[in-house]
Amino acid sequence: MEPFLRKQFGNPSGLYSIGREAQAGVDDARKRVADCLDARSSEILFTSGGTESINAAMLGIAYAMRRAGAGNHVITTAIEHHAGIHTAQYLEELGFDVTYLGCDPHGRVSTAEFAAALRPETVLASVMLANNEVGTVQPIAEIAAAIRDYATRRRHRVLLHTDAVQAPGWLPLAVDELRVDALSLSSHKFGGPKGSGILYLRRATPFRQLLHGGGQEMQKRAGTENVAGIVGTAAALEIASRGIGERSLRVRLLRERLRDGILARVPDVLVNGCQENCLPNNLNVSFAGIESDVLVAGLDARGVACSSGSACSNSTWEPSHVLMAMGVHIRQAVGSIRFSLGEDTTAEEIDAVLEMLPGEVAKAREGSLALAHPEAD
Ligand code: PLP
């Protein structure tokens, strides 16, 4: 990224030489991203992040399909990231009919339920590849096969988009194996710069752009390119795409060490999410009798950064929509914590967290408001 932040300030749309240098940087990045996804360069768009990619894919495909008279029904799931759920709600405002599929207690969406939701008016399905809160991996290739089966029988096209934001570095992302028509990625989830993302759009996918203006990104995403972000995105994705098997295995063992250590040391704990089909770096745990923000603050004070699955604002409890869809009791949901491991995480770090956790959980239980919460019963 550095040359494009320090000295190569050309605009890729400029015909002058420094503009052409910037364009060459973007072209090279597009080719490298395409190679990582087993796609063509012409199928890669650079965006401002996962949220934009998801919005562009869902709105752009649904709109183009409806305009072509193909229908107005969209299928998605109740456990998407808010970037997907809120876009689906916006599609409803625009007059689309949206089906929100539920999931099993492990956070898996059923392919049979998905197949049963397909209708002659269905134009788009958007199902995330891996859940950001509990790490459960969805059967995307099976869902794609269900679509293909339906499409062949009914001679009707349904496009499949997946929010794969959590997957790079942990799961293979060859688009022909996943059999998706569109796939969204966010650079900072795989070590790239924040505010940069990727949208893969399979050739000949009906699409109406989200951002209107100049002709950048093959007329599909107007606006001057974030050249440094794009170059950094490509470099990071290349690095993340190497050695996935070895990295996943190593980190999965650390995740299990953390999970089993917590279960052995802390009473009244529930592990959330599927333990087989899951991201190797994500562990979501509910501690009964706590409000998770209290524990997050306690761990943060000791140098451990983790996320809470619930948010308490103005005395209103907002348990995770994902855990609620999985049928987790609200009392467990408000006490859920997500630990995200990185490829640099060490066994010593896991052990240090295990060492401090019983005391921090006990403190959080004492100070917690969760038991006083009226809905908690
Ligand atoms: N989708 C998932 C699964 C995510 O985890 C995130 C970010 O956390 C997003 C979408 C949104 O990505 P961004 O913050 O780059 O817009």
Short mmCIF file of C-alpha atoms and ligand atoms in Angstrom, two decimals:
data_model
loop_
_atom_site.label_atom_id
_atom_site.label_comp_id
_atom_site.label_asym_id
_atom_site.label_seq_id
_atom_site.Cartn_x
_atom_site.Cartn_y
_atom_site.Cartn_z
CA MET A 1 0.00 0.00 0.00
CA GLU A 2 2.81 2.33 0.90
CA PRO A 3 3.72 3.66 -2.59
CA PHE A 4 0.07 4.65 -3.10
CA LEU A 5 -0.05 6.45 0.25
CA ARG A 6 3.30 8.22 -0.05
CA LYS A 7 4.01 9.12 -3.64
CA GLN A 8 1.77 7.62 -6.30
CA PHE A 9 -1.20 9.93 -6.01
CA GLY A 10 -2.56 9.47 -9.53
CA ASN A 11 -6.27 9.02 -10.15
CA PRO A 12 -6.86 5.73 -11.99
CA SER A 13 -9.32 7.50 -14.28
CA GLY A 14 -6.60 9.96 -15.45
CA LEU A 15 -5.03 9.37 -18.84
CA TYR A 16 -1.69 10.82 -17.70
CA SER A 17 1.10 8.49 -16.65
CA ILE A 18 0.62 8.69 -12.87
CA GLY A 19 -3.06 7.90 -13.45
CA ARG A 20 -2.09 4.90 -15.53
CA GLU A 21 0.25 3.74 -12.75
CA ALA A 22 -2.62 3.85 -10.28
CA GLN A 23 -4.86 2.01 -12.75
CA ALA A 24 -2.17 -0.63 -13.16
CA GLY A 25 -2.16 -1.09 -9.37
CA VAL A 26 -5.94 -1.60 -9.37
CA ASP A 27 -5.83 -3.96 -12.37
CA ASP A 28 -3.10 -6.04 -10.79
CA ALA A 29 -5.05 -6.23 -7.50
CA ARG A 30 -8.20 -7.32 -9.35
CA LYS A 31 -6.32 -10.14 -11.05
CA ARG A 32 -4.82 -11.29 -7.76
CA VAL A 33 -8.17 -11.28 -5.97
CA ALA A 34 -9.76 -13.15 -8.87
CA ASP A 35 -7.03 -15.82 -8.63
CA CYS A 36 -7.72 -16.27 -4.89
CA LEU A 37 -11.41 -16.91 -5.61
CA ASP A 38 -10.89 -18.93 -8.82
CA ALA A 39 -12.83 -16.23 -10.62
CA ARG A 40 -12.26 -13.92 -13.57
CA SER A 41 -10.92 -10.37 -13.10
CA SER A 42 -14.06 -8.99 -14.74
CA GLU A 43 -16.12 -10.58 -11.93
CA ILE A 44 -14.39 -8.65 -9.10
CA LEU A 45 -15.57 -5.27 -7.84
CA PHE A 46 -13.86 -3.27 -5.13
CA THR A 47 -16.11 -1.63 -2.55
CA SER A 48 -15.91 0.23 0.75
CA GLY A 49 -16.35 -2.96 2.80
CA GLY A 50 -18.59 -5.89 3.62
CA THR A 51 -21.66 -3.76 4.25
CA GLU A 52 -21.50 -2.10 0.86
CA SER A 53 -20.85 -5.39 -0.94
CA ILE A 54 -23.85 -7.03 0.74
CA ASN A 55 -26.13 -4.06 0.07
CA ALA A 56 -24.99 -3.86 -3.56
CA ALA A 57 -25.44 -7.58 -4.16
CA MET A 58 -28.85 -7.94 -2.53
CA LEU A 59 -30.40 -4.71 -3.77
CA GLY A 60 -28.70 -4.82 -7.16
CA ILE A 61 -29.66 -8.39 -8.03
CA ALA A 62 -33.19 -8.26 -6.58
CA TYR A 63 -33.92 -5.01 -8.38
CA ALA A 64 -32.54 -6.19 -11.73
CA MET A 65 -34.45 -9.48 -11.53
CA ARG A 66 -37.72 -7.78 -10.64
CA ARG A 67 -37.25 -5.26 -13.42
CA ALA A 68 -36.81 -8.17 -15.83
CA GLY A 69 -40.16 -9.50 -14.64
CA ALA A 70 -38.68 -12.54 -12.89
CA GLY A 71 -40.47 -12.04 -9.55
CA ASN A 72 -40.18 -10.27 -6.21
CA HIS A 73 -39.47 -12.95 -3.59
CA VAL A 74 -36.21 -13.08 -1.67
CA ILE A 75 -35.03 -15.78 0.76
CA THR A 76 -32.58 -15.02 3.52
CA THR A 77 -32.00 -16.16 7.11
CA ALA A 78 -32.76 -14.77 10.54
CA ILE A 79 -29.10 -15.08 11.52
CA GLU A 80 -27.43 -12.87 8.90
CA HIS A 81 -25.24 -9.99 10.00
CA HIS A 82 -27.25 -6.77 10.29
CA ALA A 83 -25.78 -5.70 6.94
CA GLY A 84 -27.85 -8.52 5.43
CA ILE A 85 -30.92 -8.42 7.71
CA HIS A 86 -31.40 -4.67 7.43
CA THR A 87 -30.95 -4.80 3.66
CA ALA A 88 -33.61 -7.52 3.51
CA GLN A 89 -35.91 -5.30 5.58
CA TYR A 90 -35.26 -2.47 3.16
CA LEU A 91 -36.14 -4.80 0.27
CA GLU A 92 -39.47 -5.35 2.05
CA GLU A 93 -39.97 -1.57 2.14
CA LEU A 94 -39.33 -1.59 -1.61
CA GLY A 95 -42.15 -4.08 -2.06
CA PHE A 96 -40.26 -7.38 -2.08
CA ASP A 97 -41.62 -10.34 -0.20
CA VAL A 98 -38.85 -11.71 2.05
CA THR A 99 -38.69 -15.10 3.77
CA TYR A 100 -36.41 -15.25 6.82
CA LEU A 101 -35.39 -18.85 7.43
CA GLY A 102 -34.73 -19.95 10.98
CA CYS A 103 -31.96 -22.29 12.11
CA ASP A 104 -31.46 -25.28 14.37
CA PRO A 105 -30.12 -24.94 17.96
CA HIS A 106 -26.57 -25.06 16.54
CA GLY A 107 -27.18 -22.17 14.16
CA ARG A 108 -27.42 -24.31 10.98
CA VAL A 109 -29.95 -23.48 8.31
CA SER A 110 -31.77 -26.50 6.89
CA THR A 111 -31.35 -27.15 3.15
CA ALA A 112 -34.74 -28.90 3.13
CA GLU A 113 -36.43 -25.83 4.64
CA PHE A 114 -34.60 -23.68 2.16
CA ALA A 115 -35.76 -25.81 -0.76
CA ALA A 116 -39.34 -25.67 0.55
CA ALA A 117 -39.19 -21.86 0.61
CA LEU A 118 -38.36 -21.60 -3.12
CA ARG A 119 -41.26 -20.30 -5.20
CA PRO A 120 -41.85 -19.40 -8.83
CA GLU A 121 -41.41 -15.71 -7.85
CA THR A 122 -38.12 -16.23 -5.98
CA VAL A 123 -35.33 -14.19 -7.55
CA LEU A 124 -32.60 -14.08 -4.91
CA ALA A 125 -31.34 -16.08 -1.96
CA SER A 126 -28.81 -14.57 0.43
CA VAL A 127 -27.33 -16.94 3.03
CA MET A 128 -24.14 -16.23 4.93
CA LEU A 129 -21.24 -18.67 4.63
CA ALA A 130 -20.12 -18.47 8.27
CA ASN A 131 -21.84 -16.73 11.12
CA ASN A 132 -19.93 -13.90 12.76
CA GLU A 133 -21.34 -14.47 16.26
CA VAL A 134 -21.26 -18.23 16.72
CA GLY A 135 -19.04 -19.33 13.82
CA THR A 136 -21.48 -21.88 12.40
CA VAL A 137 -20.78 -22.66 8.73
CA GLN A 138 -23.80 -22.95 6.45
CA PRO A 139 -24.23 -25.64 3.77
CA ILE A 140 -23.91 -23.16 0.89
CA ALA A 141 -23.01 -25.70 -1.80
CA GLU A 142 -26.05 -27.81 -0.79
CA ILE A 143 -28.27 -24.73 -0.91
CA ALA A 144 -26.86 -23.95 -4.36
CA ALA A 145 -27.66 -27.52 -5.44
CA ALA A 146 -31.25 -27.09 -4.18
CA ILE A 147 -31.53 -23.92 -6.26
CA ARG A 148 -30.11 -25.66 -9.30
CA ASP A 149 -32.54 -28.53 -8.89
CA TYR A 150 -35.48 -26.14 -8.59
CA ALA A 151 -34.24 -24.03 -11.50
CA THR A 152 -33.99 -27.07 -13.76
CA ARG A 153 -37.44 -28.40 -12.84
CA ARG A 154 -39.21 -25.05 -13.00
CA ARG A 155 -37.06 -23.37 -15.66
CA HIS A 156 -36.70 -20.44 -13.32
CA ARG A 157 -33.53 -18.62 -12.31
CA VAL A 158 -32.71 -17.86 -8.66
CA LEU A 159 -29.45 -16.09 -7.88
CA LEU A 160 -27.44 -17.00 -4.78
CA HIS A 161 -25.44 -14.47 -2.77
CA THR A 162 -23.33 -15.33 0.25
CA ASP A 163 -21.90 -13.05 2.93
CA ALA A 164 -18.49 -14.70 3.23
CA VAL A 165 -17.01 -11.91 5.34
CA GLN A 166 -15.92 -14.25 8.14
CA ALA A 167 -14.43 -16.95 5.92
CA PRO A 168 -11.11 -15.80 4.39
CA GLY A 169 -8.09 -17.44 5.91
CA TRP A 170 -10.22 -20.21 7.43
CA LEU A 171 -12.40 -21.69 4.68
CA PRO A 172 -11.71 -22.23 0.98
CA LEU A 173 -13.41 -19.63 -1.19
CA ALA A 174 -13.40 -21.03 -4.73
CA VAL A 175 -16.64 -19.61 -6.13
CA ASP A 176 -17.28 -22.58 -8.42
CA GLU A 177 -17.08 -24.97 -5.49
CA LEU A 178 -19.44 -22.81 -3.46
CA ARG A 179 -21.56 -22.42 -6.60
CA VAL A 180 -22.58 -18.89 -5.71
CA ASP A 181 -23.44 -16.04 -8.07
CA ALA A 182 -22.30 -13.31 -5.71
CA LEU A 183 -20.01 -13.24 -2.67
CA SER A 184 -19.14 -10.42 -0.28
CA LEU A 185 -15.87 -9.89 1.57
CA SER A 186 -14.49 -7.25 3.92
CA SER A 187 -10.73 -6.60 3.89
CA HIS A 188 -10.14 -5.97 7.56
CA LYS A 189 -11.43 -9.45 8.40
CA PHE A 190 -8.44 -10.96 6.63
CA GLY A 191 -5.72 -8.54 7.64
CA GLY A 192 -6.38 -5.88 5.00
CA PRO A 193 -7.26 -2.23 5.54
CA LYS A 194 -10.55 -1.14 7.10
CA GLY A 195 -13.06 0.47 4.77
CA SER A 196 -12.25 -1.78 1.80
CA GLY A 197 -14.14 -4.76 0.48
CA ILE A 198 -14.78 -7.06 -2.44
CA LEU A 199 -17.90 -8.06 -4.30
CA TYR A 200 -17.64 -11.08 -6.56
CA LEU A 201 -20.39 -11.04 -9.21
CA ARG A 202 -20.52 -14.03 -11.53
CA ARG A 203 -20.51 -13.17 -15.24
CA ALA A 204 -24.01 -12.47 -16.59
CA THR A 205 -25.54 -12.01 -13.15
CA PRO A 206 -28.40 -9.49 -13.47
CA PHE A 207 -27.26 -6.46 -11.48
CA ARG A 208 -28.19 -2.80 -11.06
CA GLN A 209 -25.51 -0.72 -9.42
CA LEU A 210 -25.94 0.77 -5.97
CA LEU A 211 -23.70 3.81 -6.48
CA HIS A 212 -24.43 5.94 -9.53
CA GLY A 213 -21.99 8.36 -11.11
CA GLY A 214 -18.80 7.70 -13.05
CA GLY A 215 -18.01 4.58 -15.02
CA GLN A 216 -15.50 3.06 -12.60
CA GLU A 217 -15.50 -0.65 -11.75
CA MET A 218 -16.87 -1.67 -15.13
CA GLN A 219 -19.90 0.65 -14.70
CA LYS A 220 -20.94 -1.29 -11.62
CA ARG A 221 -19.66 0.88 -8.78
CA ALA A 222 -19.21 4.59 -9.39
CA GLY A 223 -16.62 6.68 -7.53
CA THR A 224 -12.88 7.19 -7.56
CA GLU A 225 -11.15 4.03 -6.42
CA ASN A 226 -9.46 3.71 -3.02
CA VAL A 227 -6.22 2.62 -4.68
CA ALA A 228 -4.16 1.97 -1.54
CA GLY A 229 -7.08 0.08 0.03
CA ILE A 230 -7.54 -2.02 -3.08
CA VAL A 231 -3.86 -2.90 -3.34
CA GLY A 232 -3.78 -3.78 0.37
CA THR A 233 -6.92 -5.87 0.00
CA ALA A 234 -5.37 -8.00 -2.73
CA ALA A 235 -2.10 -8.52 -0.85
CA ALA A 236 -3.95 -9.48 2.35
CA LEU A 237 -6.28 -11.90 0.58
CA GLU A 238 -3.33 -13.61 -1.10
CA ILE A 239 -1.62 -14.09 2.26
CA ALA A 240 -4.83 -15.28 3.95
CA SER A 241 -5.54 -17.74 1.14
CA ARG A 242 -2.23 -19.55 1.65
CA GLY A 243 -1.97 -22.41 4.15
CA ILE A 244 -5.65 -22.43 5.17
CA GLY A 245 -5.61 -26.12 6.14
CA GLU A 246 -2.61 -25.87 8.44
CA ARG A 247 -3.75 -22.58 10.01
CA SER A 248 -7.28 -23.84 10.61
CA LEU A 249 -6.06 -27.04 12.23
CA ARG A 250 -3.66 -25.22 14.55
CA VAL A 251 -6.19 -22.57 15.61
CA ARG A 252 -9.01 -25.11 15.99
CA LEU A 253 -6.90 -26.93 18.59
CA LEU A 254 -6.37 -23.67 20.49
CA ARG A 255 -10.08 -22.95 20.31
CA GLU A 256 -10.81 -26.39 21.77
CA ARG A 257 -8.23 -25.80 24.48
CA LEU A 258 -10.05 -22.58 25.40
CA ARG A 259 -13.51 -24.17 25.22
CA ASP A 260 -12.60 -27.26 27.24
CA GLY A 261 -10.65 -25.17 29.74
CA ILE A 262 -13.65 -22.88 30.31
CA LEU A 263 -15.99 -25.84 30.73
CA ALA A 264 -13.60 -27.40 33.26
CA ARG A 265 -13.04 -24.25 35.31
CA VAL A 266 -16.22 -22.18 35.21
CA PRO A 267 -19.62 -23.50 36.34
CA ASP A 268 -22.91 -22.83 34.49
CA VAL A 269 -21.50 -22.35 31.04
CA LEU A 270 -23.15 -23.04 27.70
CA VAL A 271 -21.15 -23.29 24.46
CA ASN A 272 -23.11 -21.77 21.58
CA GLY A 273 -22.93 -22.83 17.95
CA CYS A 274 -22.14 -25.94 16.00
CA GLN A 275 -18.90 -27.56 17.12
CA GLU A 276 -18.23 -29.51 13.90
CA ASN A 277 -19.22 -27.22 11.03
CA CYS A 278 -17.71 -24.07 12.44
CA LEU A 279 -15.03 -21.49 11.98
CA PRO A 280 -11.86 -22.66 13.73
CA ASN A 281 -11.23 -19.25 15.30
CA ASN A 282 -14.59 -18.40 16.86
CA LEU A 283 -15.81 -19.47 20.29
CA ASN A 284 -19.12 -18.23 21.67
CA VAL A 285 -19.88 -19.00 25.30
CA SER A 286 -22.79 -18.02 27.57
CA PHE A 287 -22.07 -17.54 31.26
CA ALA A 288 -25.28 -17.89 33.26
CA GLY A 289 -26.07 -15.03 35.61
CA ILE A 290 -23.99 -12.33 33.98
CA GLU A 291 -24.55 -9.44 31.63
CA SER A 292 -21.81 -9.85 29.07
CA ASP A 293 -20.72 -6.20 28.90
CA VAL A 294 -19.63 -6.45 32.54
CA LEU A 295 -17.36 -9.40 31.76
CA VAL A 296 -16.05 -7.77 28.57
CA ALA A 297 -15.06 -4.70 30.63
CA GLY A 298 -13.39 -6.88 33.29
CA LEU A 299 -11.39 -8.83 30.71
CA ASP A 300 -10.50 -5.66 28.81
CA ALA A 301 -9.01 -4.19 31.97
CA ARG A 302 -6.70 -7.23 31.99
CA GLY A 303 -5.69 -6.87 28.34
CA VAL A 304 -8.11 -9.34 26.76
CA ALA A 305 -10.30 -8.01 23.95
CA CYS A 306 -13.48 -9.97 23.27
CA SER A 307 -17.01 -9.15 22.16
CA SER A 308 -20.33 -9.31 23.91
CA GLY A 309 -23.31 -10.75 22.13
CA SER A 310 -25.76 -8.38 23.73
CA ALA A 311 -26.00 -4.67 24.19
CA CYS A 312 -27.66 -2.85 27.02
CA SER A 313 -28.62 0.70 26.12
CA ASN A 314 -30.99 2.93 28.11
CA SER A 315 -31.92 -0.05 30.25
CA THR A 316 -33.17 -1.89 27.17
CA TRP A 317 -31.73 -5.32 26.68
CA GLU A 318 -30.94 -6.37 23.17
CA PRO A 319 -29.87 -9.98 23.17
CA SER A 320 -28.22 -11.26 20.02
CA HIS A 321 -30.72 -11.96 17.24
CA VAL A 322 -28.58 -14.95 16.28
CA LEU A 323 -28.74 -16.59 19.71
CA MET A 324 -32.45 -15.85 19.94
CA ALA A 325 -33.01 -17.51 16.54
CA MET A 326 -31.09 -20.54 17.83
CA GLY A 327 -33.54 -20.78 20.72
CA VAL A 328 -31.03 -19.84 23.42
CA HIS A 329 -32.80 -18.62 26.56
CA ILE A 330 -32.65 -14.85 26.98
CA ARG A 331 -30.82 -15.28 30.30
CA GLN A 332 -28.06 -17.22 28.52
CA ALA A 333 -28.11 -14.90 25.51
CA VAL A 334 -27.43 -11.75 27.53
CA GLY A 335 -24.41 -13.45 29.11
CA SER A 336 -22.71 -14.52 25.89
CA ILE A 337 -19.14 -13.68 25.00
CA ARG A 338 -17.38 -14.22 21.68
CA PHE A 339 -13.68 -15.01 21.71
CA SER A 340 -12.00 -14.58 18.33
CA LEU A 341 -8.63 -16.26 17.89
CA GLY A 342 -6.08 -15.09 15.37
CA GLU A 343 -3.39 -16.94 13.54
CA ASP A 344 -0.88 -15.45 15.97
CA THR A 345 -2.75 -16.56 19.09
CA THR A 346 -0.58 -18.77 21.29
CA ALA A 347 -1.29 -21.55 23.77
CA GLU A 348 0.22 -19.31 26.48
CA GLU A 349 -2.34 -16.62 25.71
CA ILE A 350 -5.17 -19.13 25.90
CA ASP A 351 -3.86 -20.37 29.25
CA ALA A 352 -3.58 -16.81 30.55
CA VAL A 353 -7.25 -16.20 29.69
CA LEU A 354 -8.22 -19.47 31.36
CA GLU A 355 -6.31 -18.42 34.44
CA MET A 356 -8.13 -15.11 34.83
CA LEU A 357 -11.59 -16.20 33.66
CA PRO A 358 -13.00 -17.89 36.81
CA GLY A 359 -12.27 -14.79 38.91
CA GLU A 360 -13.58 -12.38 36.28
CA VAL A 361 -16.77 -14.40 35.79
CA ALA A 362 -17.34 -14.54 39.55
CA LYS A 363 -16.91 -10.75 39.77
CA ALA A 364 -19.23 -10.23 36.81
CA ARG A 365 -21.81 -12.51 38.39
CA GLU A 366 -21.73 -10.46 41.56
CA GLY A 367 -22.02 -7.18 39.72
CA SER A 368 -24.41 -8.31 37.08
CA LEU A 369 -27.78 -6.80 36.44
CA ALA A 370 -28.95 -9.79 34.45
CA LEU A 371 -30.75 -11.47 37.32
CA ALA A 372 -32.61 -8.29 38.12
CA HIS A 373 -33.82 -7.99 34.55
CA PRO A 374 -37.59 -8.59 34.40
CA GLU A 375 -37.47 -10.57 31.15
CA ALA A 376 -34.68 -12.77 32.46
CA ASP A 377 -37.17 -15.09 34.06
N1 PLP B 1 -20.97 -9.53 7.46
C1 PLP B 1 -20.36 -10.15 8.49
C2 PLP B 1 -20.56 -11.62 8.67
C3 PLP B 1 -19.53 -9.43 9.35
O1 PLP B 1 -18.95 -10.06 10.37
C4 PLP B 1 -19.35 -8.05 9.12
C5 PLP B 1 -18.53 -7.22 10.03
O2 PLP B 1 -18.34 -7.54 11.17
C6 PLP B 1 -20.00 -7.44 8.03
C7 PLP B 1 -20.79 -8.23 7.23
C8 PLP B 1 -19.85 -5.98 7.73
O3 PLP B 1 -18.58 -5.70 7.19
P1 PLP B 1 -17.99 -4.22 7.19
O4 PLP B 1 -17.85 -3.81 8.62
O5 PLP B 1 -16.70 -4.30 6.45
O6 PLP B 1 -18.95 -3.34 6.47
#
